[in-house]
Amino acid sequence: MLYRENGQFKQTYRADLQIFPVLQDRIGMYLLLLVAFVAVPWLASDYFFRAILIPFLILSLAAMGLNILVGYCGQISLGTGAFMAIGAYAAYNLQVRIEGMPLLLSLIGGGVAATVFGVLFGIPSLRIRGLYLAVATLAAQFFTDWFTNRVKWVTNDSPSGSVSVGALSVFGVPVETPVQKYLLCLAIVCIFGLLAKNLVRGAIGRQWMAIRDMDVAAAVIGIRPVYAKLSAFAVSSFIVGVAGALWGFVHLGSWEPAAFSIDRSFQLLFMVIIGGLGSISGAFFGAAFIVLLPLLLNYVPHWLGLPLSTATASHLEHMIFGALIVFFLIVEPHGLARLWLTAREKLRLWPFPH
């Protein structure tokens, strides 16, 4: 009976259209942010930050950007790893070629470079769709792999092909410890999450969803497919580019082109499918699942006393991913986010069955 709306009256359109119209949802979100910003930095260990929280936040951001393109606009993309790579290498070149370049401006510059790249490879979406569009975005992945491996200017003439970043700072405050890196990622993810949520709830988000459902009908009612599709590619690529810059600067510190291979693109697509297509919260559910599953497969057998080698755990991880993707596509296409939404609706109606 705690999750009820008795006595909650909305007297303005603004109150009715807010992101969390139910009081319990707002309280829960405030508590979650309080725990994330205050309690976790005090309680979590360095290993927990490096292995779980920082990768989870950055992959959530990348999955959020991909979900805007695939889940909200219906444009299939298999080149997300390429957009992450463009963001990372663009931010790196801004840092090494411009003296005193602020970190936040480098991250934004990486997002802008990824936006330009994404719009260029999004132009084929005006003529092709479905599997053909997936192949076109896959070409972006192959092109980026070749470009970052062969063009020495991208890696600042590094003989090994790998690059590394120096000390990080934001507004003169050094970002060195895992706690500081976690707070930086958390703040960026919260800002982009709020912007993305408001964007998909507005007019541009409704245009994306109209294109996703039936682009011919959307064009008939006055929606411009060119603007809708390219804007989806631009916004998605910008968010993914910033996530790629964070992945390289904050999580890895030094990386090579293999860090943004096609495996990364498929991993992000799995996050979106498992977490929930067309859902901002689905990006967080999918990223949590992808980050935690390998750790569970490594630790749970040891806790139970079962001998399980690292190779077996890796193969088992891929098998579980494949089985879950098939399961969600058949049983619940909207993923874990839909399951949470269903449970939430049941809580609102409990103990009544209707």
Short mmCIF file of C-alpha atoms in Angstrom, two decimals:
data_model
loop_
_atom_site.label_atom_id
_atom_site.label_comp_id
_atom_site.label_asym_id
_atom_site.label_seq_id
_atom_site.Cartn_x
_atom_site.Cartn_y
_atom_site.Cartn_z
CA MET A 1 0.00 0.00 0.00
CA LEU A 2 3.05 2.30 0.04
CA TYR A 3 3.14 2.79 -3.73
CA ARG A 4 -0.23 4.49 -4.19
CA GLU A 5 -1.31 7.83 -5.62
CA ASN A 6 -4.14 8.64 -3.21
CA GLY A 7 -4.19 12.35 -2.45
CA GLN A 8 -1.73 13.27 -5.20
CA PHE A 9 -3.54 15.90 -7.27
CA LYS A 10 -2.07 17.73 -10.23
CA GLN A 11 -3.36 21.23 -10.80
CA THR A 12 -1.17 22.32 -13.73
CA TYR A 13 -0.10 20.84 -17.04
CA ARG A 14 3.52 21.18 -15.94
CA ALA A 15 2.88 18.98 -12.90
CA ASP A 16 1.10 16.42 -15.07
CA LEU A 17 3.91 16.28 -17.64
CA GLN A 18 6.89 16.07 -15.30
CA ILE A 19 9.31 13.18 -15.67
CA PHE A 20 8.29 11.54 -12.38
CA PRO A 21 4.63 12.44 -11.80
CA VAL A 22 4.28 10.02 -8.86
CA LEU A 23 5.65 11.25 -5.54
CA GLN A 24 7.17 7.87 -4.64
CA ASP A 25 9.14 7.88 -7.90
CA ARG A 26 10.57 11.31 -7.17
CA ILE A 27 11.53 10.31 -3.64
CA GLY A 28 13.13 7.11 -4.92
CA MET A 29 15.13 9.01 -7.54
CA TYR A 30 16.32 11.57 -4.98
CA LEU A 31 17.41 8.76 -2.66
CA LEU A 32 19.19 6.98 -5.51
CA LEU A 33 21.10 10.14 -6.43
CA LEU A 34 21.93 10.75 -2.78
CA VAL A 35 23.34 7.25 -2.45
CA ALA A 36 25.25 7.55 -5.73
CA PHE A 37 26.82 10.93 -4.97
CA VAL A 38 27.33 10.66 -1.20
CA ALA A 39 27.22 7.10 0.14
CA VAL A 40 29.00 5.22 -2.65
CA PRO A 41 32.17 7.40 -2.64
CA TRP A 42 32.52 6.73 1.09
CA LEU A 43 31.75 3.01 1.08
CA ALA A 44 33.01 1.53 -2.19
CA SER A 45 36.56 0.27 -2.72
CA ASP A 46 38.95 1.26 -5.51
CA TYR A 47 38.42 -2.09 -7.21
CA PHE A 48 34.65 -1.56 -7.17
CA PHE A 49 35.08 1.82 -8.84
CA ARG A 50 37.54 0.62 -11.49
CA ALA A 51 35.96 -2.73 -12.37
CA ILE A 52 32.24 -2.05 -11.97
CA LEU A 53 31.00 1.50 -11.42
CA ILE A 54 33.07 3.49 -13.92
CA PRO A 55 32.59 0.97 -16.79
CA PHE A 56 28.89 0.74 -15.92
CA LEU A 57 28.39 4.51 -16.12
CA ILE A 58 30.30 4.97 -19.38
CA LEU A 59 28.65 1.99 -21.09
CA SER A 60 25.26 3.25 -19.87
CA LEU A 61 25.96 6.56 -21.58
CA ALA A 62 26.99 4.85 -24.82
CA ALA A 63 23.94 2.56 -24.71
CA MET A 64 21.75 5.60 -24.10
CA GLY A 65 23.05 7.19 -27.28
CA LEU A 66 22.59 4.00 -29.29
CA ASN A 67 19.07 3.56 -27.90
CA ILE A 68 18.08 6.97 -29.24
CA LEU A 69 19.02 5.81 -32.73
CA VAL A 70 17.85 2.20 -32.61
CA GLY A 71 15.09 2.21 -30.01
CA TYR A 72 13.47 5.59 -30.61
CA CYS A 73 14.14 6.20 -34.31
CA GLY A 74 14.31 2.59 -35.50
CA GLN A 75 17.59 2.99 -37.41
CA ILE A 76 19.70 -0.13 -36.95
CA SER A 77 23.38 0.57 -36.29
CA LEU A 78 26.31 -1.83 -36.02
CA GLY A 79 29.00 0.86 -35.93
CA THR A 80 28.68 2.26 -32.42
CA GLY A 81 32.24 1.24 -31.58
CA ALA A 82 33.42 3.41 -34.49
CA PHE A 83 31.61 6.46 -33.10
CA MET A 84 33.18 5.81 -29.70
CA ALA A 85 36.60 5.59 -31.34
CA ILE A 86 36.09 8.87 -33.21
CA GLY A 87 35.12 10.59 -29.98
CA ALA A 88 38.11 9.18 -28.10
CA TYR A 89 40.71 9.99 -30.76
CA ALA A 90 39.27 13.44 -31.47
CA ALA A 91 39.39 14.32 -27.77
CA TYR A 92 42.94 12.96 -27.57
CA ASN A 93 44.11 15.08 -30.51
CA LEU A 94 42.51 18.17 -29.02
CA GLN A 95 44.45 17.52 -25.81
CA VAL A 96 47.85 16.95 -27.42
CA ARG A 97 47.66 19.61 -30.14
CA ILE A 98 46.11 22.52 -28.21
CA GLU A 99 48.07 23.64 -25.20
CA GLY A 100 45.98 23.91 -22.05
CA MET A 101 42.85 22.43 -23.60
CA PRO A 102 40.26 21.86 -20.82
CA LEU A 103 39.12 18.29 -20.35
CA LEU A 104 35.42 19.08 -20.66
CA LEU A 105 35.97 20.94 -23.93
CA SER A 106 37.96 17.97 -25.22
CA LEU A 107 35.08 15.64 -24.36
CA ILE A 108 32.61 17.93 -26.11
CA GLY A 109 34.96 18.20 -29.09
CA GLY A 110 35.08 14.42 -29.30
CA GLY A 111 31.29 14.36 -29.30
CA VAL A 112 31.15 16.98 -32.07
CA ALA A 113 33.60 15.00 -34.22
CA ALA A 114 31.54 11.86 -33.70
CA THR A 115 28.42 13.85 -34.67
CA VAL A 116 29.93 14.86 -38.00
CA PHE A 117 31.07 11.30 -38.63
CA GLY A 118 27.68 9.88 -37.64
CA VAL A 119 25.73 12.26 -39.88
CA LEU A 120 27.95 11.36 -42.85
CA PHE A 121 27.31 7.66 -42.37
CA GLY A 122 23.67 8.37 -41.55
CA ILE A 123 23.00 9.85 -44.99
CA PRO A 124 22.41 6.35 -46.47
CA SER A 125 19.47 5.97 -44.04
CA LEU A 126 17.57 8.38 -46.27
CA ARG A 127 17.48 5.72 -48.99
CA ILE A 128 17.97 2.37 -47.30
CA ARG A 129 16.67 0.72 -44.14
CA GLY A 130 16.77 -2.49 -42.15
CA LEU A 131 19.57 -4.91 -42.92
CA TYR A 132 21.01 -2.68 -45.65
CA LEU A 133 21.36 0.20 -43.20
CA ALA A 134 23.02 -2.12 -40.69
CA VAL A 135 25.60 -3.03 -43.35
CA ALA A 136 26.18 0.66 -44.11
CA THR A 137 26.89 1.42 -40.45
CA LEU A 138 29.07 -1.68 -40.29
CA ALA A 139 31.13 -0.08 -43.05
CA ALA A 140 31.74 2.83 -40.67
CA GLN A 141 33.24 0.37 -38.20
CA PHE A 142 35.59 -1.13 -40.78
CA PHE A 143 36.58 2.30 -42.08
CA THR A 144 37.37 3.54 -38.57
CA ASP A 145 39.44 0.44 -37.79
CA TRP A 146 41.48 1.02 -40.93
CA PHE A 147 41.75 4.78 -40.37
CA THR A 148 42.99 4.56 -36.77
CA ASN A 149 45.47 1.80 -37.65
CA ARG A 150 46.92 3.29 -40.83
CA VAL A 151 46.82 7.07 -40.42
CA LYS A 152 49.64 7.93 -38.03
CA TRP A 153 48.38 11.48 -37.50
CA VAL A 154 45.43 10.10 -35.53
CA THR A 155 47.72 8.54 -32.92
CA ASN A 156 50.16 11.49 -32.93
CA ASP A 157 52.73 9.39 -34.84
CA SER A 158 52.85 6.73 -32.15
CA PRO A 159 55.01 3.82 -33.42
CA SER A 160 52.97 1.21 -31.52
CA GLY A 161 49.58 2.63 -32.51
CA SER A 162 48.57 3.10 -28.88
CA VAL A 163 47.96 6.45 -27.22
CA SER A 164 47.88 7.57 -23.60
CA VAL A 165 46.56 10.62 -21.81
CA GLY A 166 48.20 12.65 -19.11
CA ALA A 167 46.84 13.97 -15.85
CA LEU A 168 43.17 14.93 -15.90
CA SER A 169 41.66 18.01 -14.30
CA VAL A 170 38.30 19.79 -14.34
CA PHE A 171 38.22 23.53 -13.55
CA GLY A 172 41.67 23.21 -12.00
CA VAL A 173 40.66 20.30 -9.76
CA PRO A 174 42.75 17.17 -10.47
CA VAL A 175 40.86 14.01 -11.40
CA GLU A 176 43.25 11.27 -10.32
CA THR A 177 41.67 8.91 -7.81
CA PRO A 178 38.97 6.35 -8.73
CA VAL A 179 36.46 8.29 -6.60
CA GLN A 180 37.08 11.50 -8.53
CA LYS A 181 36.79 9.70 -11.86
CA TYR A 182 33.57 8.05 -10.72
CA LEU A 183 32.04 11.37 -9.68
CA LEU A 184 33.03 12.94 -13.00
CA CYS A 185 31.40 10.11 -14.96
CA LEU A 186 28.33 10.15 -12.71
CA ALA A 187 27.79 13.89 -13.17
CA ILE A 188 28.14 13.65 -16.96
CA VAL A 189 25.80 10.65 -17.16
CA CYS A 190 23.17 12.42 -15.02
CA ILE A 191 23.30 15.53 -17.21
CA PHE A 192 23.05 13.58 -20.46
CA GLY A 193 20.36 11.31 -19.03
CA LEU A 194 18.21 14.30 -18.09
CA LEU A 195 18.73 15.92 -21.49
CA ALA A 196 17.99 12.69 -23.37
CA LYS A 197 14.85 12.02 -21.33
CA ASN A 198 13.47 15.49 -22.02
CA LEU A 199 14.48 15.24 -25.68
CA VAL A 200 12.58 12.01 -26.33
CA ARG A 201 9.52 13.40 -24.51
CA GLY A 202 9.42 16.48 -26.74
CA ALA A 203 8.51 17.14 -30.33
CA ILE A 204 11.76 15.78 -31.77
CA GLY A 205 11.33 12.54 -29.81
CA ARG A 206 7.80 12.11 -31.13
CA GLN A 207 9.11 12.61 -34.65
CA TRP A 208 11.70 9.89 -34.10
CA MET A 209 9.08 7.47 -32.83
CA ALA A 210 6.79 8.28 -35.76
CA ILE A 211 9.62 7.49 -38.18
CA ARG A 212 10.29 4.27 -36.28
CA ASP A 213 6.68 3.11 -36.39
CA MET A 214 5.93 4.00 -40.03
CA ASP A 215 8.04 6.48 -41.92
CA VAL A 216 5.64 6.80 -44.86
CA ALA A 217 2.76 7.76 -42.59
CA ALA A 218 5.05 10.14 -40.70
CA ALA A 219 5.94 11.90 -43.96
CA VAL A 220 2.24 12.16 -44.86
CA ILE A 221 1.43 14.03 -41.64
CA GLY A 222 4.23 16.53 -42.22
CA ILE A 223 7.29 15.03 -40.52
CA ARG A 224 10.46 15.42 -42.57
CA PRO A 225 12.28 12.05 -42.67
CA VAL A 226 15.56 13.74 -43.62
CA TYR A 227 15.54 15.98 -40.56
CA ALA A 228 14.27 13.26 -38.19
CA LYS A 229 16.74 10.57 -39.24
CA LEU A 230 19.81 12.78 -39.45
CA SER A 231 19.00 14.46 -36.14
CA ALA A 232 18.73 11.02 -34.53
CA PHE A 233 22.14 10.09 -35.96
CA ALA A 234 23.58 13.41 -34.79
CA VAL A 235 22.29 13.21 -31.20
CA SER A 236 23.15 9.53 -30.90
CA SER A 237 26.65 10.00 -32.29
CA PHE A 238 27.33 12.97 -30.00
CA ILE A 239 26.41 11.03 -26.86
CA VAL A 240 28.33 7.95 -28.01
CA GLY A 241 31.34 10.11 -28.91
CA VAL A 242 31.42 11.63 -25.43
CA ALA A 243 31.12 8.12 -23.98
CA GLY A 244 34.05 6.99 -26.13
CA ALA A 245 36.17 9.90 -24.93
CA LEU A 246 35.31 9.04 -21.32
CA TRP A 247 36.13 5.38 -21.96
CA GLY A 248 39.57 6.30 -23.25
CA PHE A 249 40.42 9.15 -20.87
CA VAL A 250 38.85 8.02 -17.62
CA HIS A 251 38.54 4.24 -17.75
CA LEU A 252 41.48 3.10 -19.88
CA GLY A 253 44.00 5.94 -19.70
CA SER A 254 45.85 4.44 -22.65
CA TRP A 255 44.35 2.48 -25.50
CA GLU A 256 44.82 1.17 -29.01
CA PRO A 257 42.33 0.82 -31.90
CA ALA A 258 41.32 -2.67 -30.72
CA ALA A 259 39.64 -1.06 -27.71
CA PHE A 260 36.83 0.12 -30.04
CA SER A 261 36.52 -2.92 -32.27
CA ILE A 262 33.35 -4.43 -33.66
CA ASP A 263 33.01 -6.44 -30.46
CA ARG A 264 32.28 -3.17 -28.66
CA SER A 265 29.56 -2.37 -31.20
CA PHE A 266 27.86 -5.73 -30.67
CA GLN A 267 28.21 -5.40 -26.90
CA LEU A 268 26.37 -2.08 -26.92
CA LEU A 269 23.68 -3.48 -29.19
CA PHE A 270 23.20 -6.37 -26.75
CA MET A 271 22.82 -3.84 -23.93
CA VAL A 272 20.06 -2.04 -25.79
CA ILE A 273 18.21 -5.25 -26.65
CA ILE A 274 18.46 -6.75 -23.17
CA GLY A 275 17.88 -3.47 -21.34
CA GLY A 276 14.95 -2.37 -23.46
CA LEU A 277 14.51 -0.70 -26.83
CA GLY A 278 13.03 2.78 -26.68
CA SER A 279 13.78 3.34 -23.01
CA ILE A 280 16.34 5.60 -21.33
CA SER A 281 16.31 3.43 -18.21
CA GLY A 282 16.87 0.38 -20.41
CA ALA A 283 20.39 1.62 -21.14
CA PHE A 284 21.23 1.41 -17.43
CA PHE A 285 19.60 -2.01 -17.02
CA GLY A 286 21.46 -3.39 -20.03
CA ALA A 287 24.82 -1.94 -18.97
CA ALA A 288 24.40 -3.32 -15.46
CA PHE A 289 23.64 -6.74 -16.87
CA ILE A 290 26.61 -6.74 -19.26
CA VAL A 291 29.05 -5.51 -16.59
CA LEU A 292 27.87 -7.76 -13.77
CA LEU A 293 27.35 -11.03 -15.66
CA PRO A 294 31.07 -11.73 -16.33
CA LEU A 295 31.88 -11.02 -12.69
CA LEU A 296 29.14 -13.35 -11.50
CA LEU A 297 30.32 -16.09 -13.84
CA ASN A 298 33.82 -15.72 -12.43
CA TYR A 299 32.98 -15.55 -8.74
CA VAL A 300 29.80 -17.58 -8.20
CA PRO A 301 31.34 -20.96 -9.25
CA HIS A 302 34.21 -20.36 -6.83
CA TRP A 303 31.79 -19.49 -4.04
CA LEU A 304 29.90 -22.72 -4.75
CA GLY A 305 33.08 -24.77 -5.00
CA LEU A 306 32.62 -25.57 -8.69
CA PRO A 307 35.77 -25.76 -10.88
CA LEU A 308 35.27 -23.39 -13.79
CA SER A 309 38.17 -22.16 -15.91
CA THR A 310 38.42 -18.66 -17.32
CA ALA A 311 37.96 -19.94 -20.88
CA THR A 312 34.84 -21.86 -19.90
CA ALA A 313 33.42 -18.80 -18.15
CA SER A 314 34.07 -16.71 -21.28
CA HIS A 315 32.29 -19.22 -23.53
CA LEU A 316 29.45 -19.51 -21.03
CA GLU A 317 29.11 -15.74 -21.03
CA HIS A 318 28.62 -15.66 -24.81
CA MET A 319 26.13 -18.53 -24.64
CA ILE A 320 24.07 -16.75 -21.97
CA PHE A 321 24.14 -13.50 -23.95
CA GLY A 322 22.86 -15.26 -27.05
CA ALA A 323 20.15 -17.16 -25.18
CA LEU A 324 18.95 -14.01 -23.41
CA ILE A 325 18.82 -12.01 -26.63
CA VAL A 326 16.63 -14.70 -28.22
CA PHE A 327 14.51 -14.86 -25.05
CA PHE A 328 13.90 -11.11 -24.90
CA LEU A 329 13.19 -10.84 -28.63
CA ILE A 330 10.53 -13.55 -28.34
CA VAL A 331 9.06 -13.10 -24.85
CA GLU A 332 9.67 -9.46 -23.97
CA PRO A 333 11.02 -7.33 -26.86
CA HIS A 334 11.16 -4.27 -24.62
CA GLY A 335 13.68 -5.94 -22.28
CA LEU A 336 14.36 -5.46 -18.61
CA ALA A 337 12.94 -1.94 -18.59
CA ARG A 338 9.54 -3.31 -19.55
CA LEU A 339 9.71 -5.91 -16.79
CA TRP A 340 10.44 -3.15 -14.29
CA LEU A 341 7.56 -1.07 -15.68
CA THR A 342 5.19 -4.04 -15.34
CA ALA A 343 6.28 -4.62 -11.73
CA ARG A 344 5.81 -0.91 -11.02
CA GLU A 345 2.26 -0.97 -12.39
CA LYS A 346 1.44 -4.00 -10.26
CA LEU A 347 2.73 -2.19 -7.19
CA ARG A 348 0.50 0.77 -8.00
CA LEU A 349 -2.56 -1.51 -8.14
CA TRP A 350 -1.67 -3.91 -5.30
CA PRO A 351 -3.56 -5.58 -3.60
CA PHE A 352 -6.28 -5.24 -6.22
CA PRO A 353 -5.97 -7.60 -9.23
CA HIS A 354 -7.24 -5.15 -11.87
#
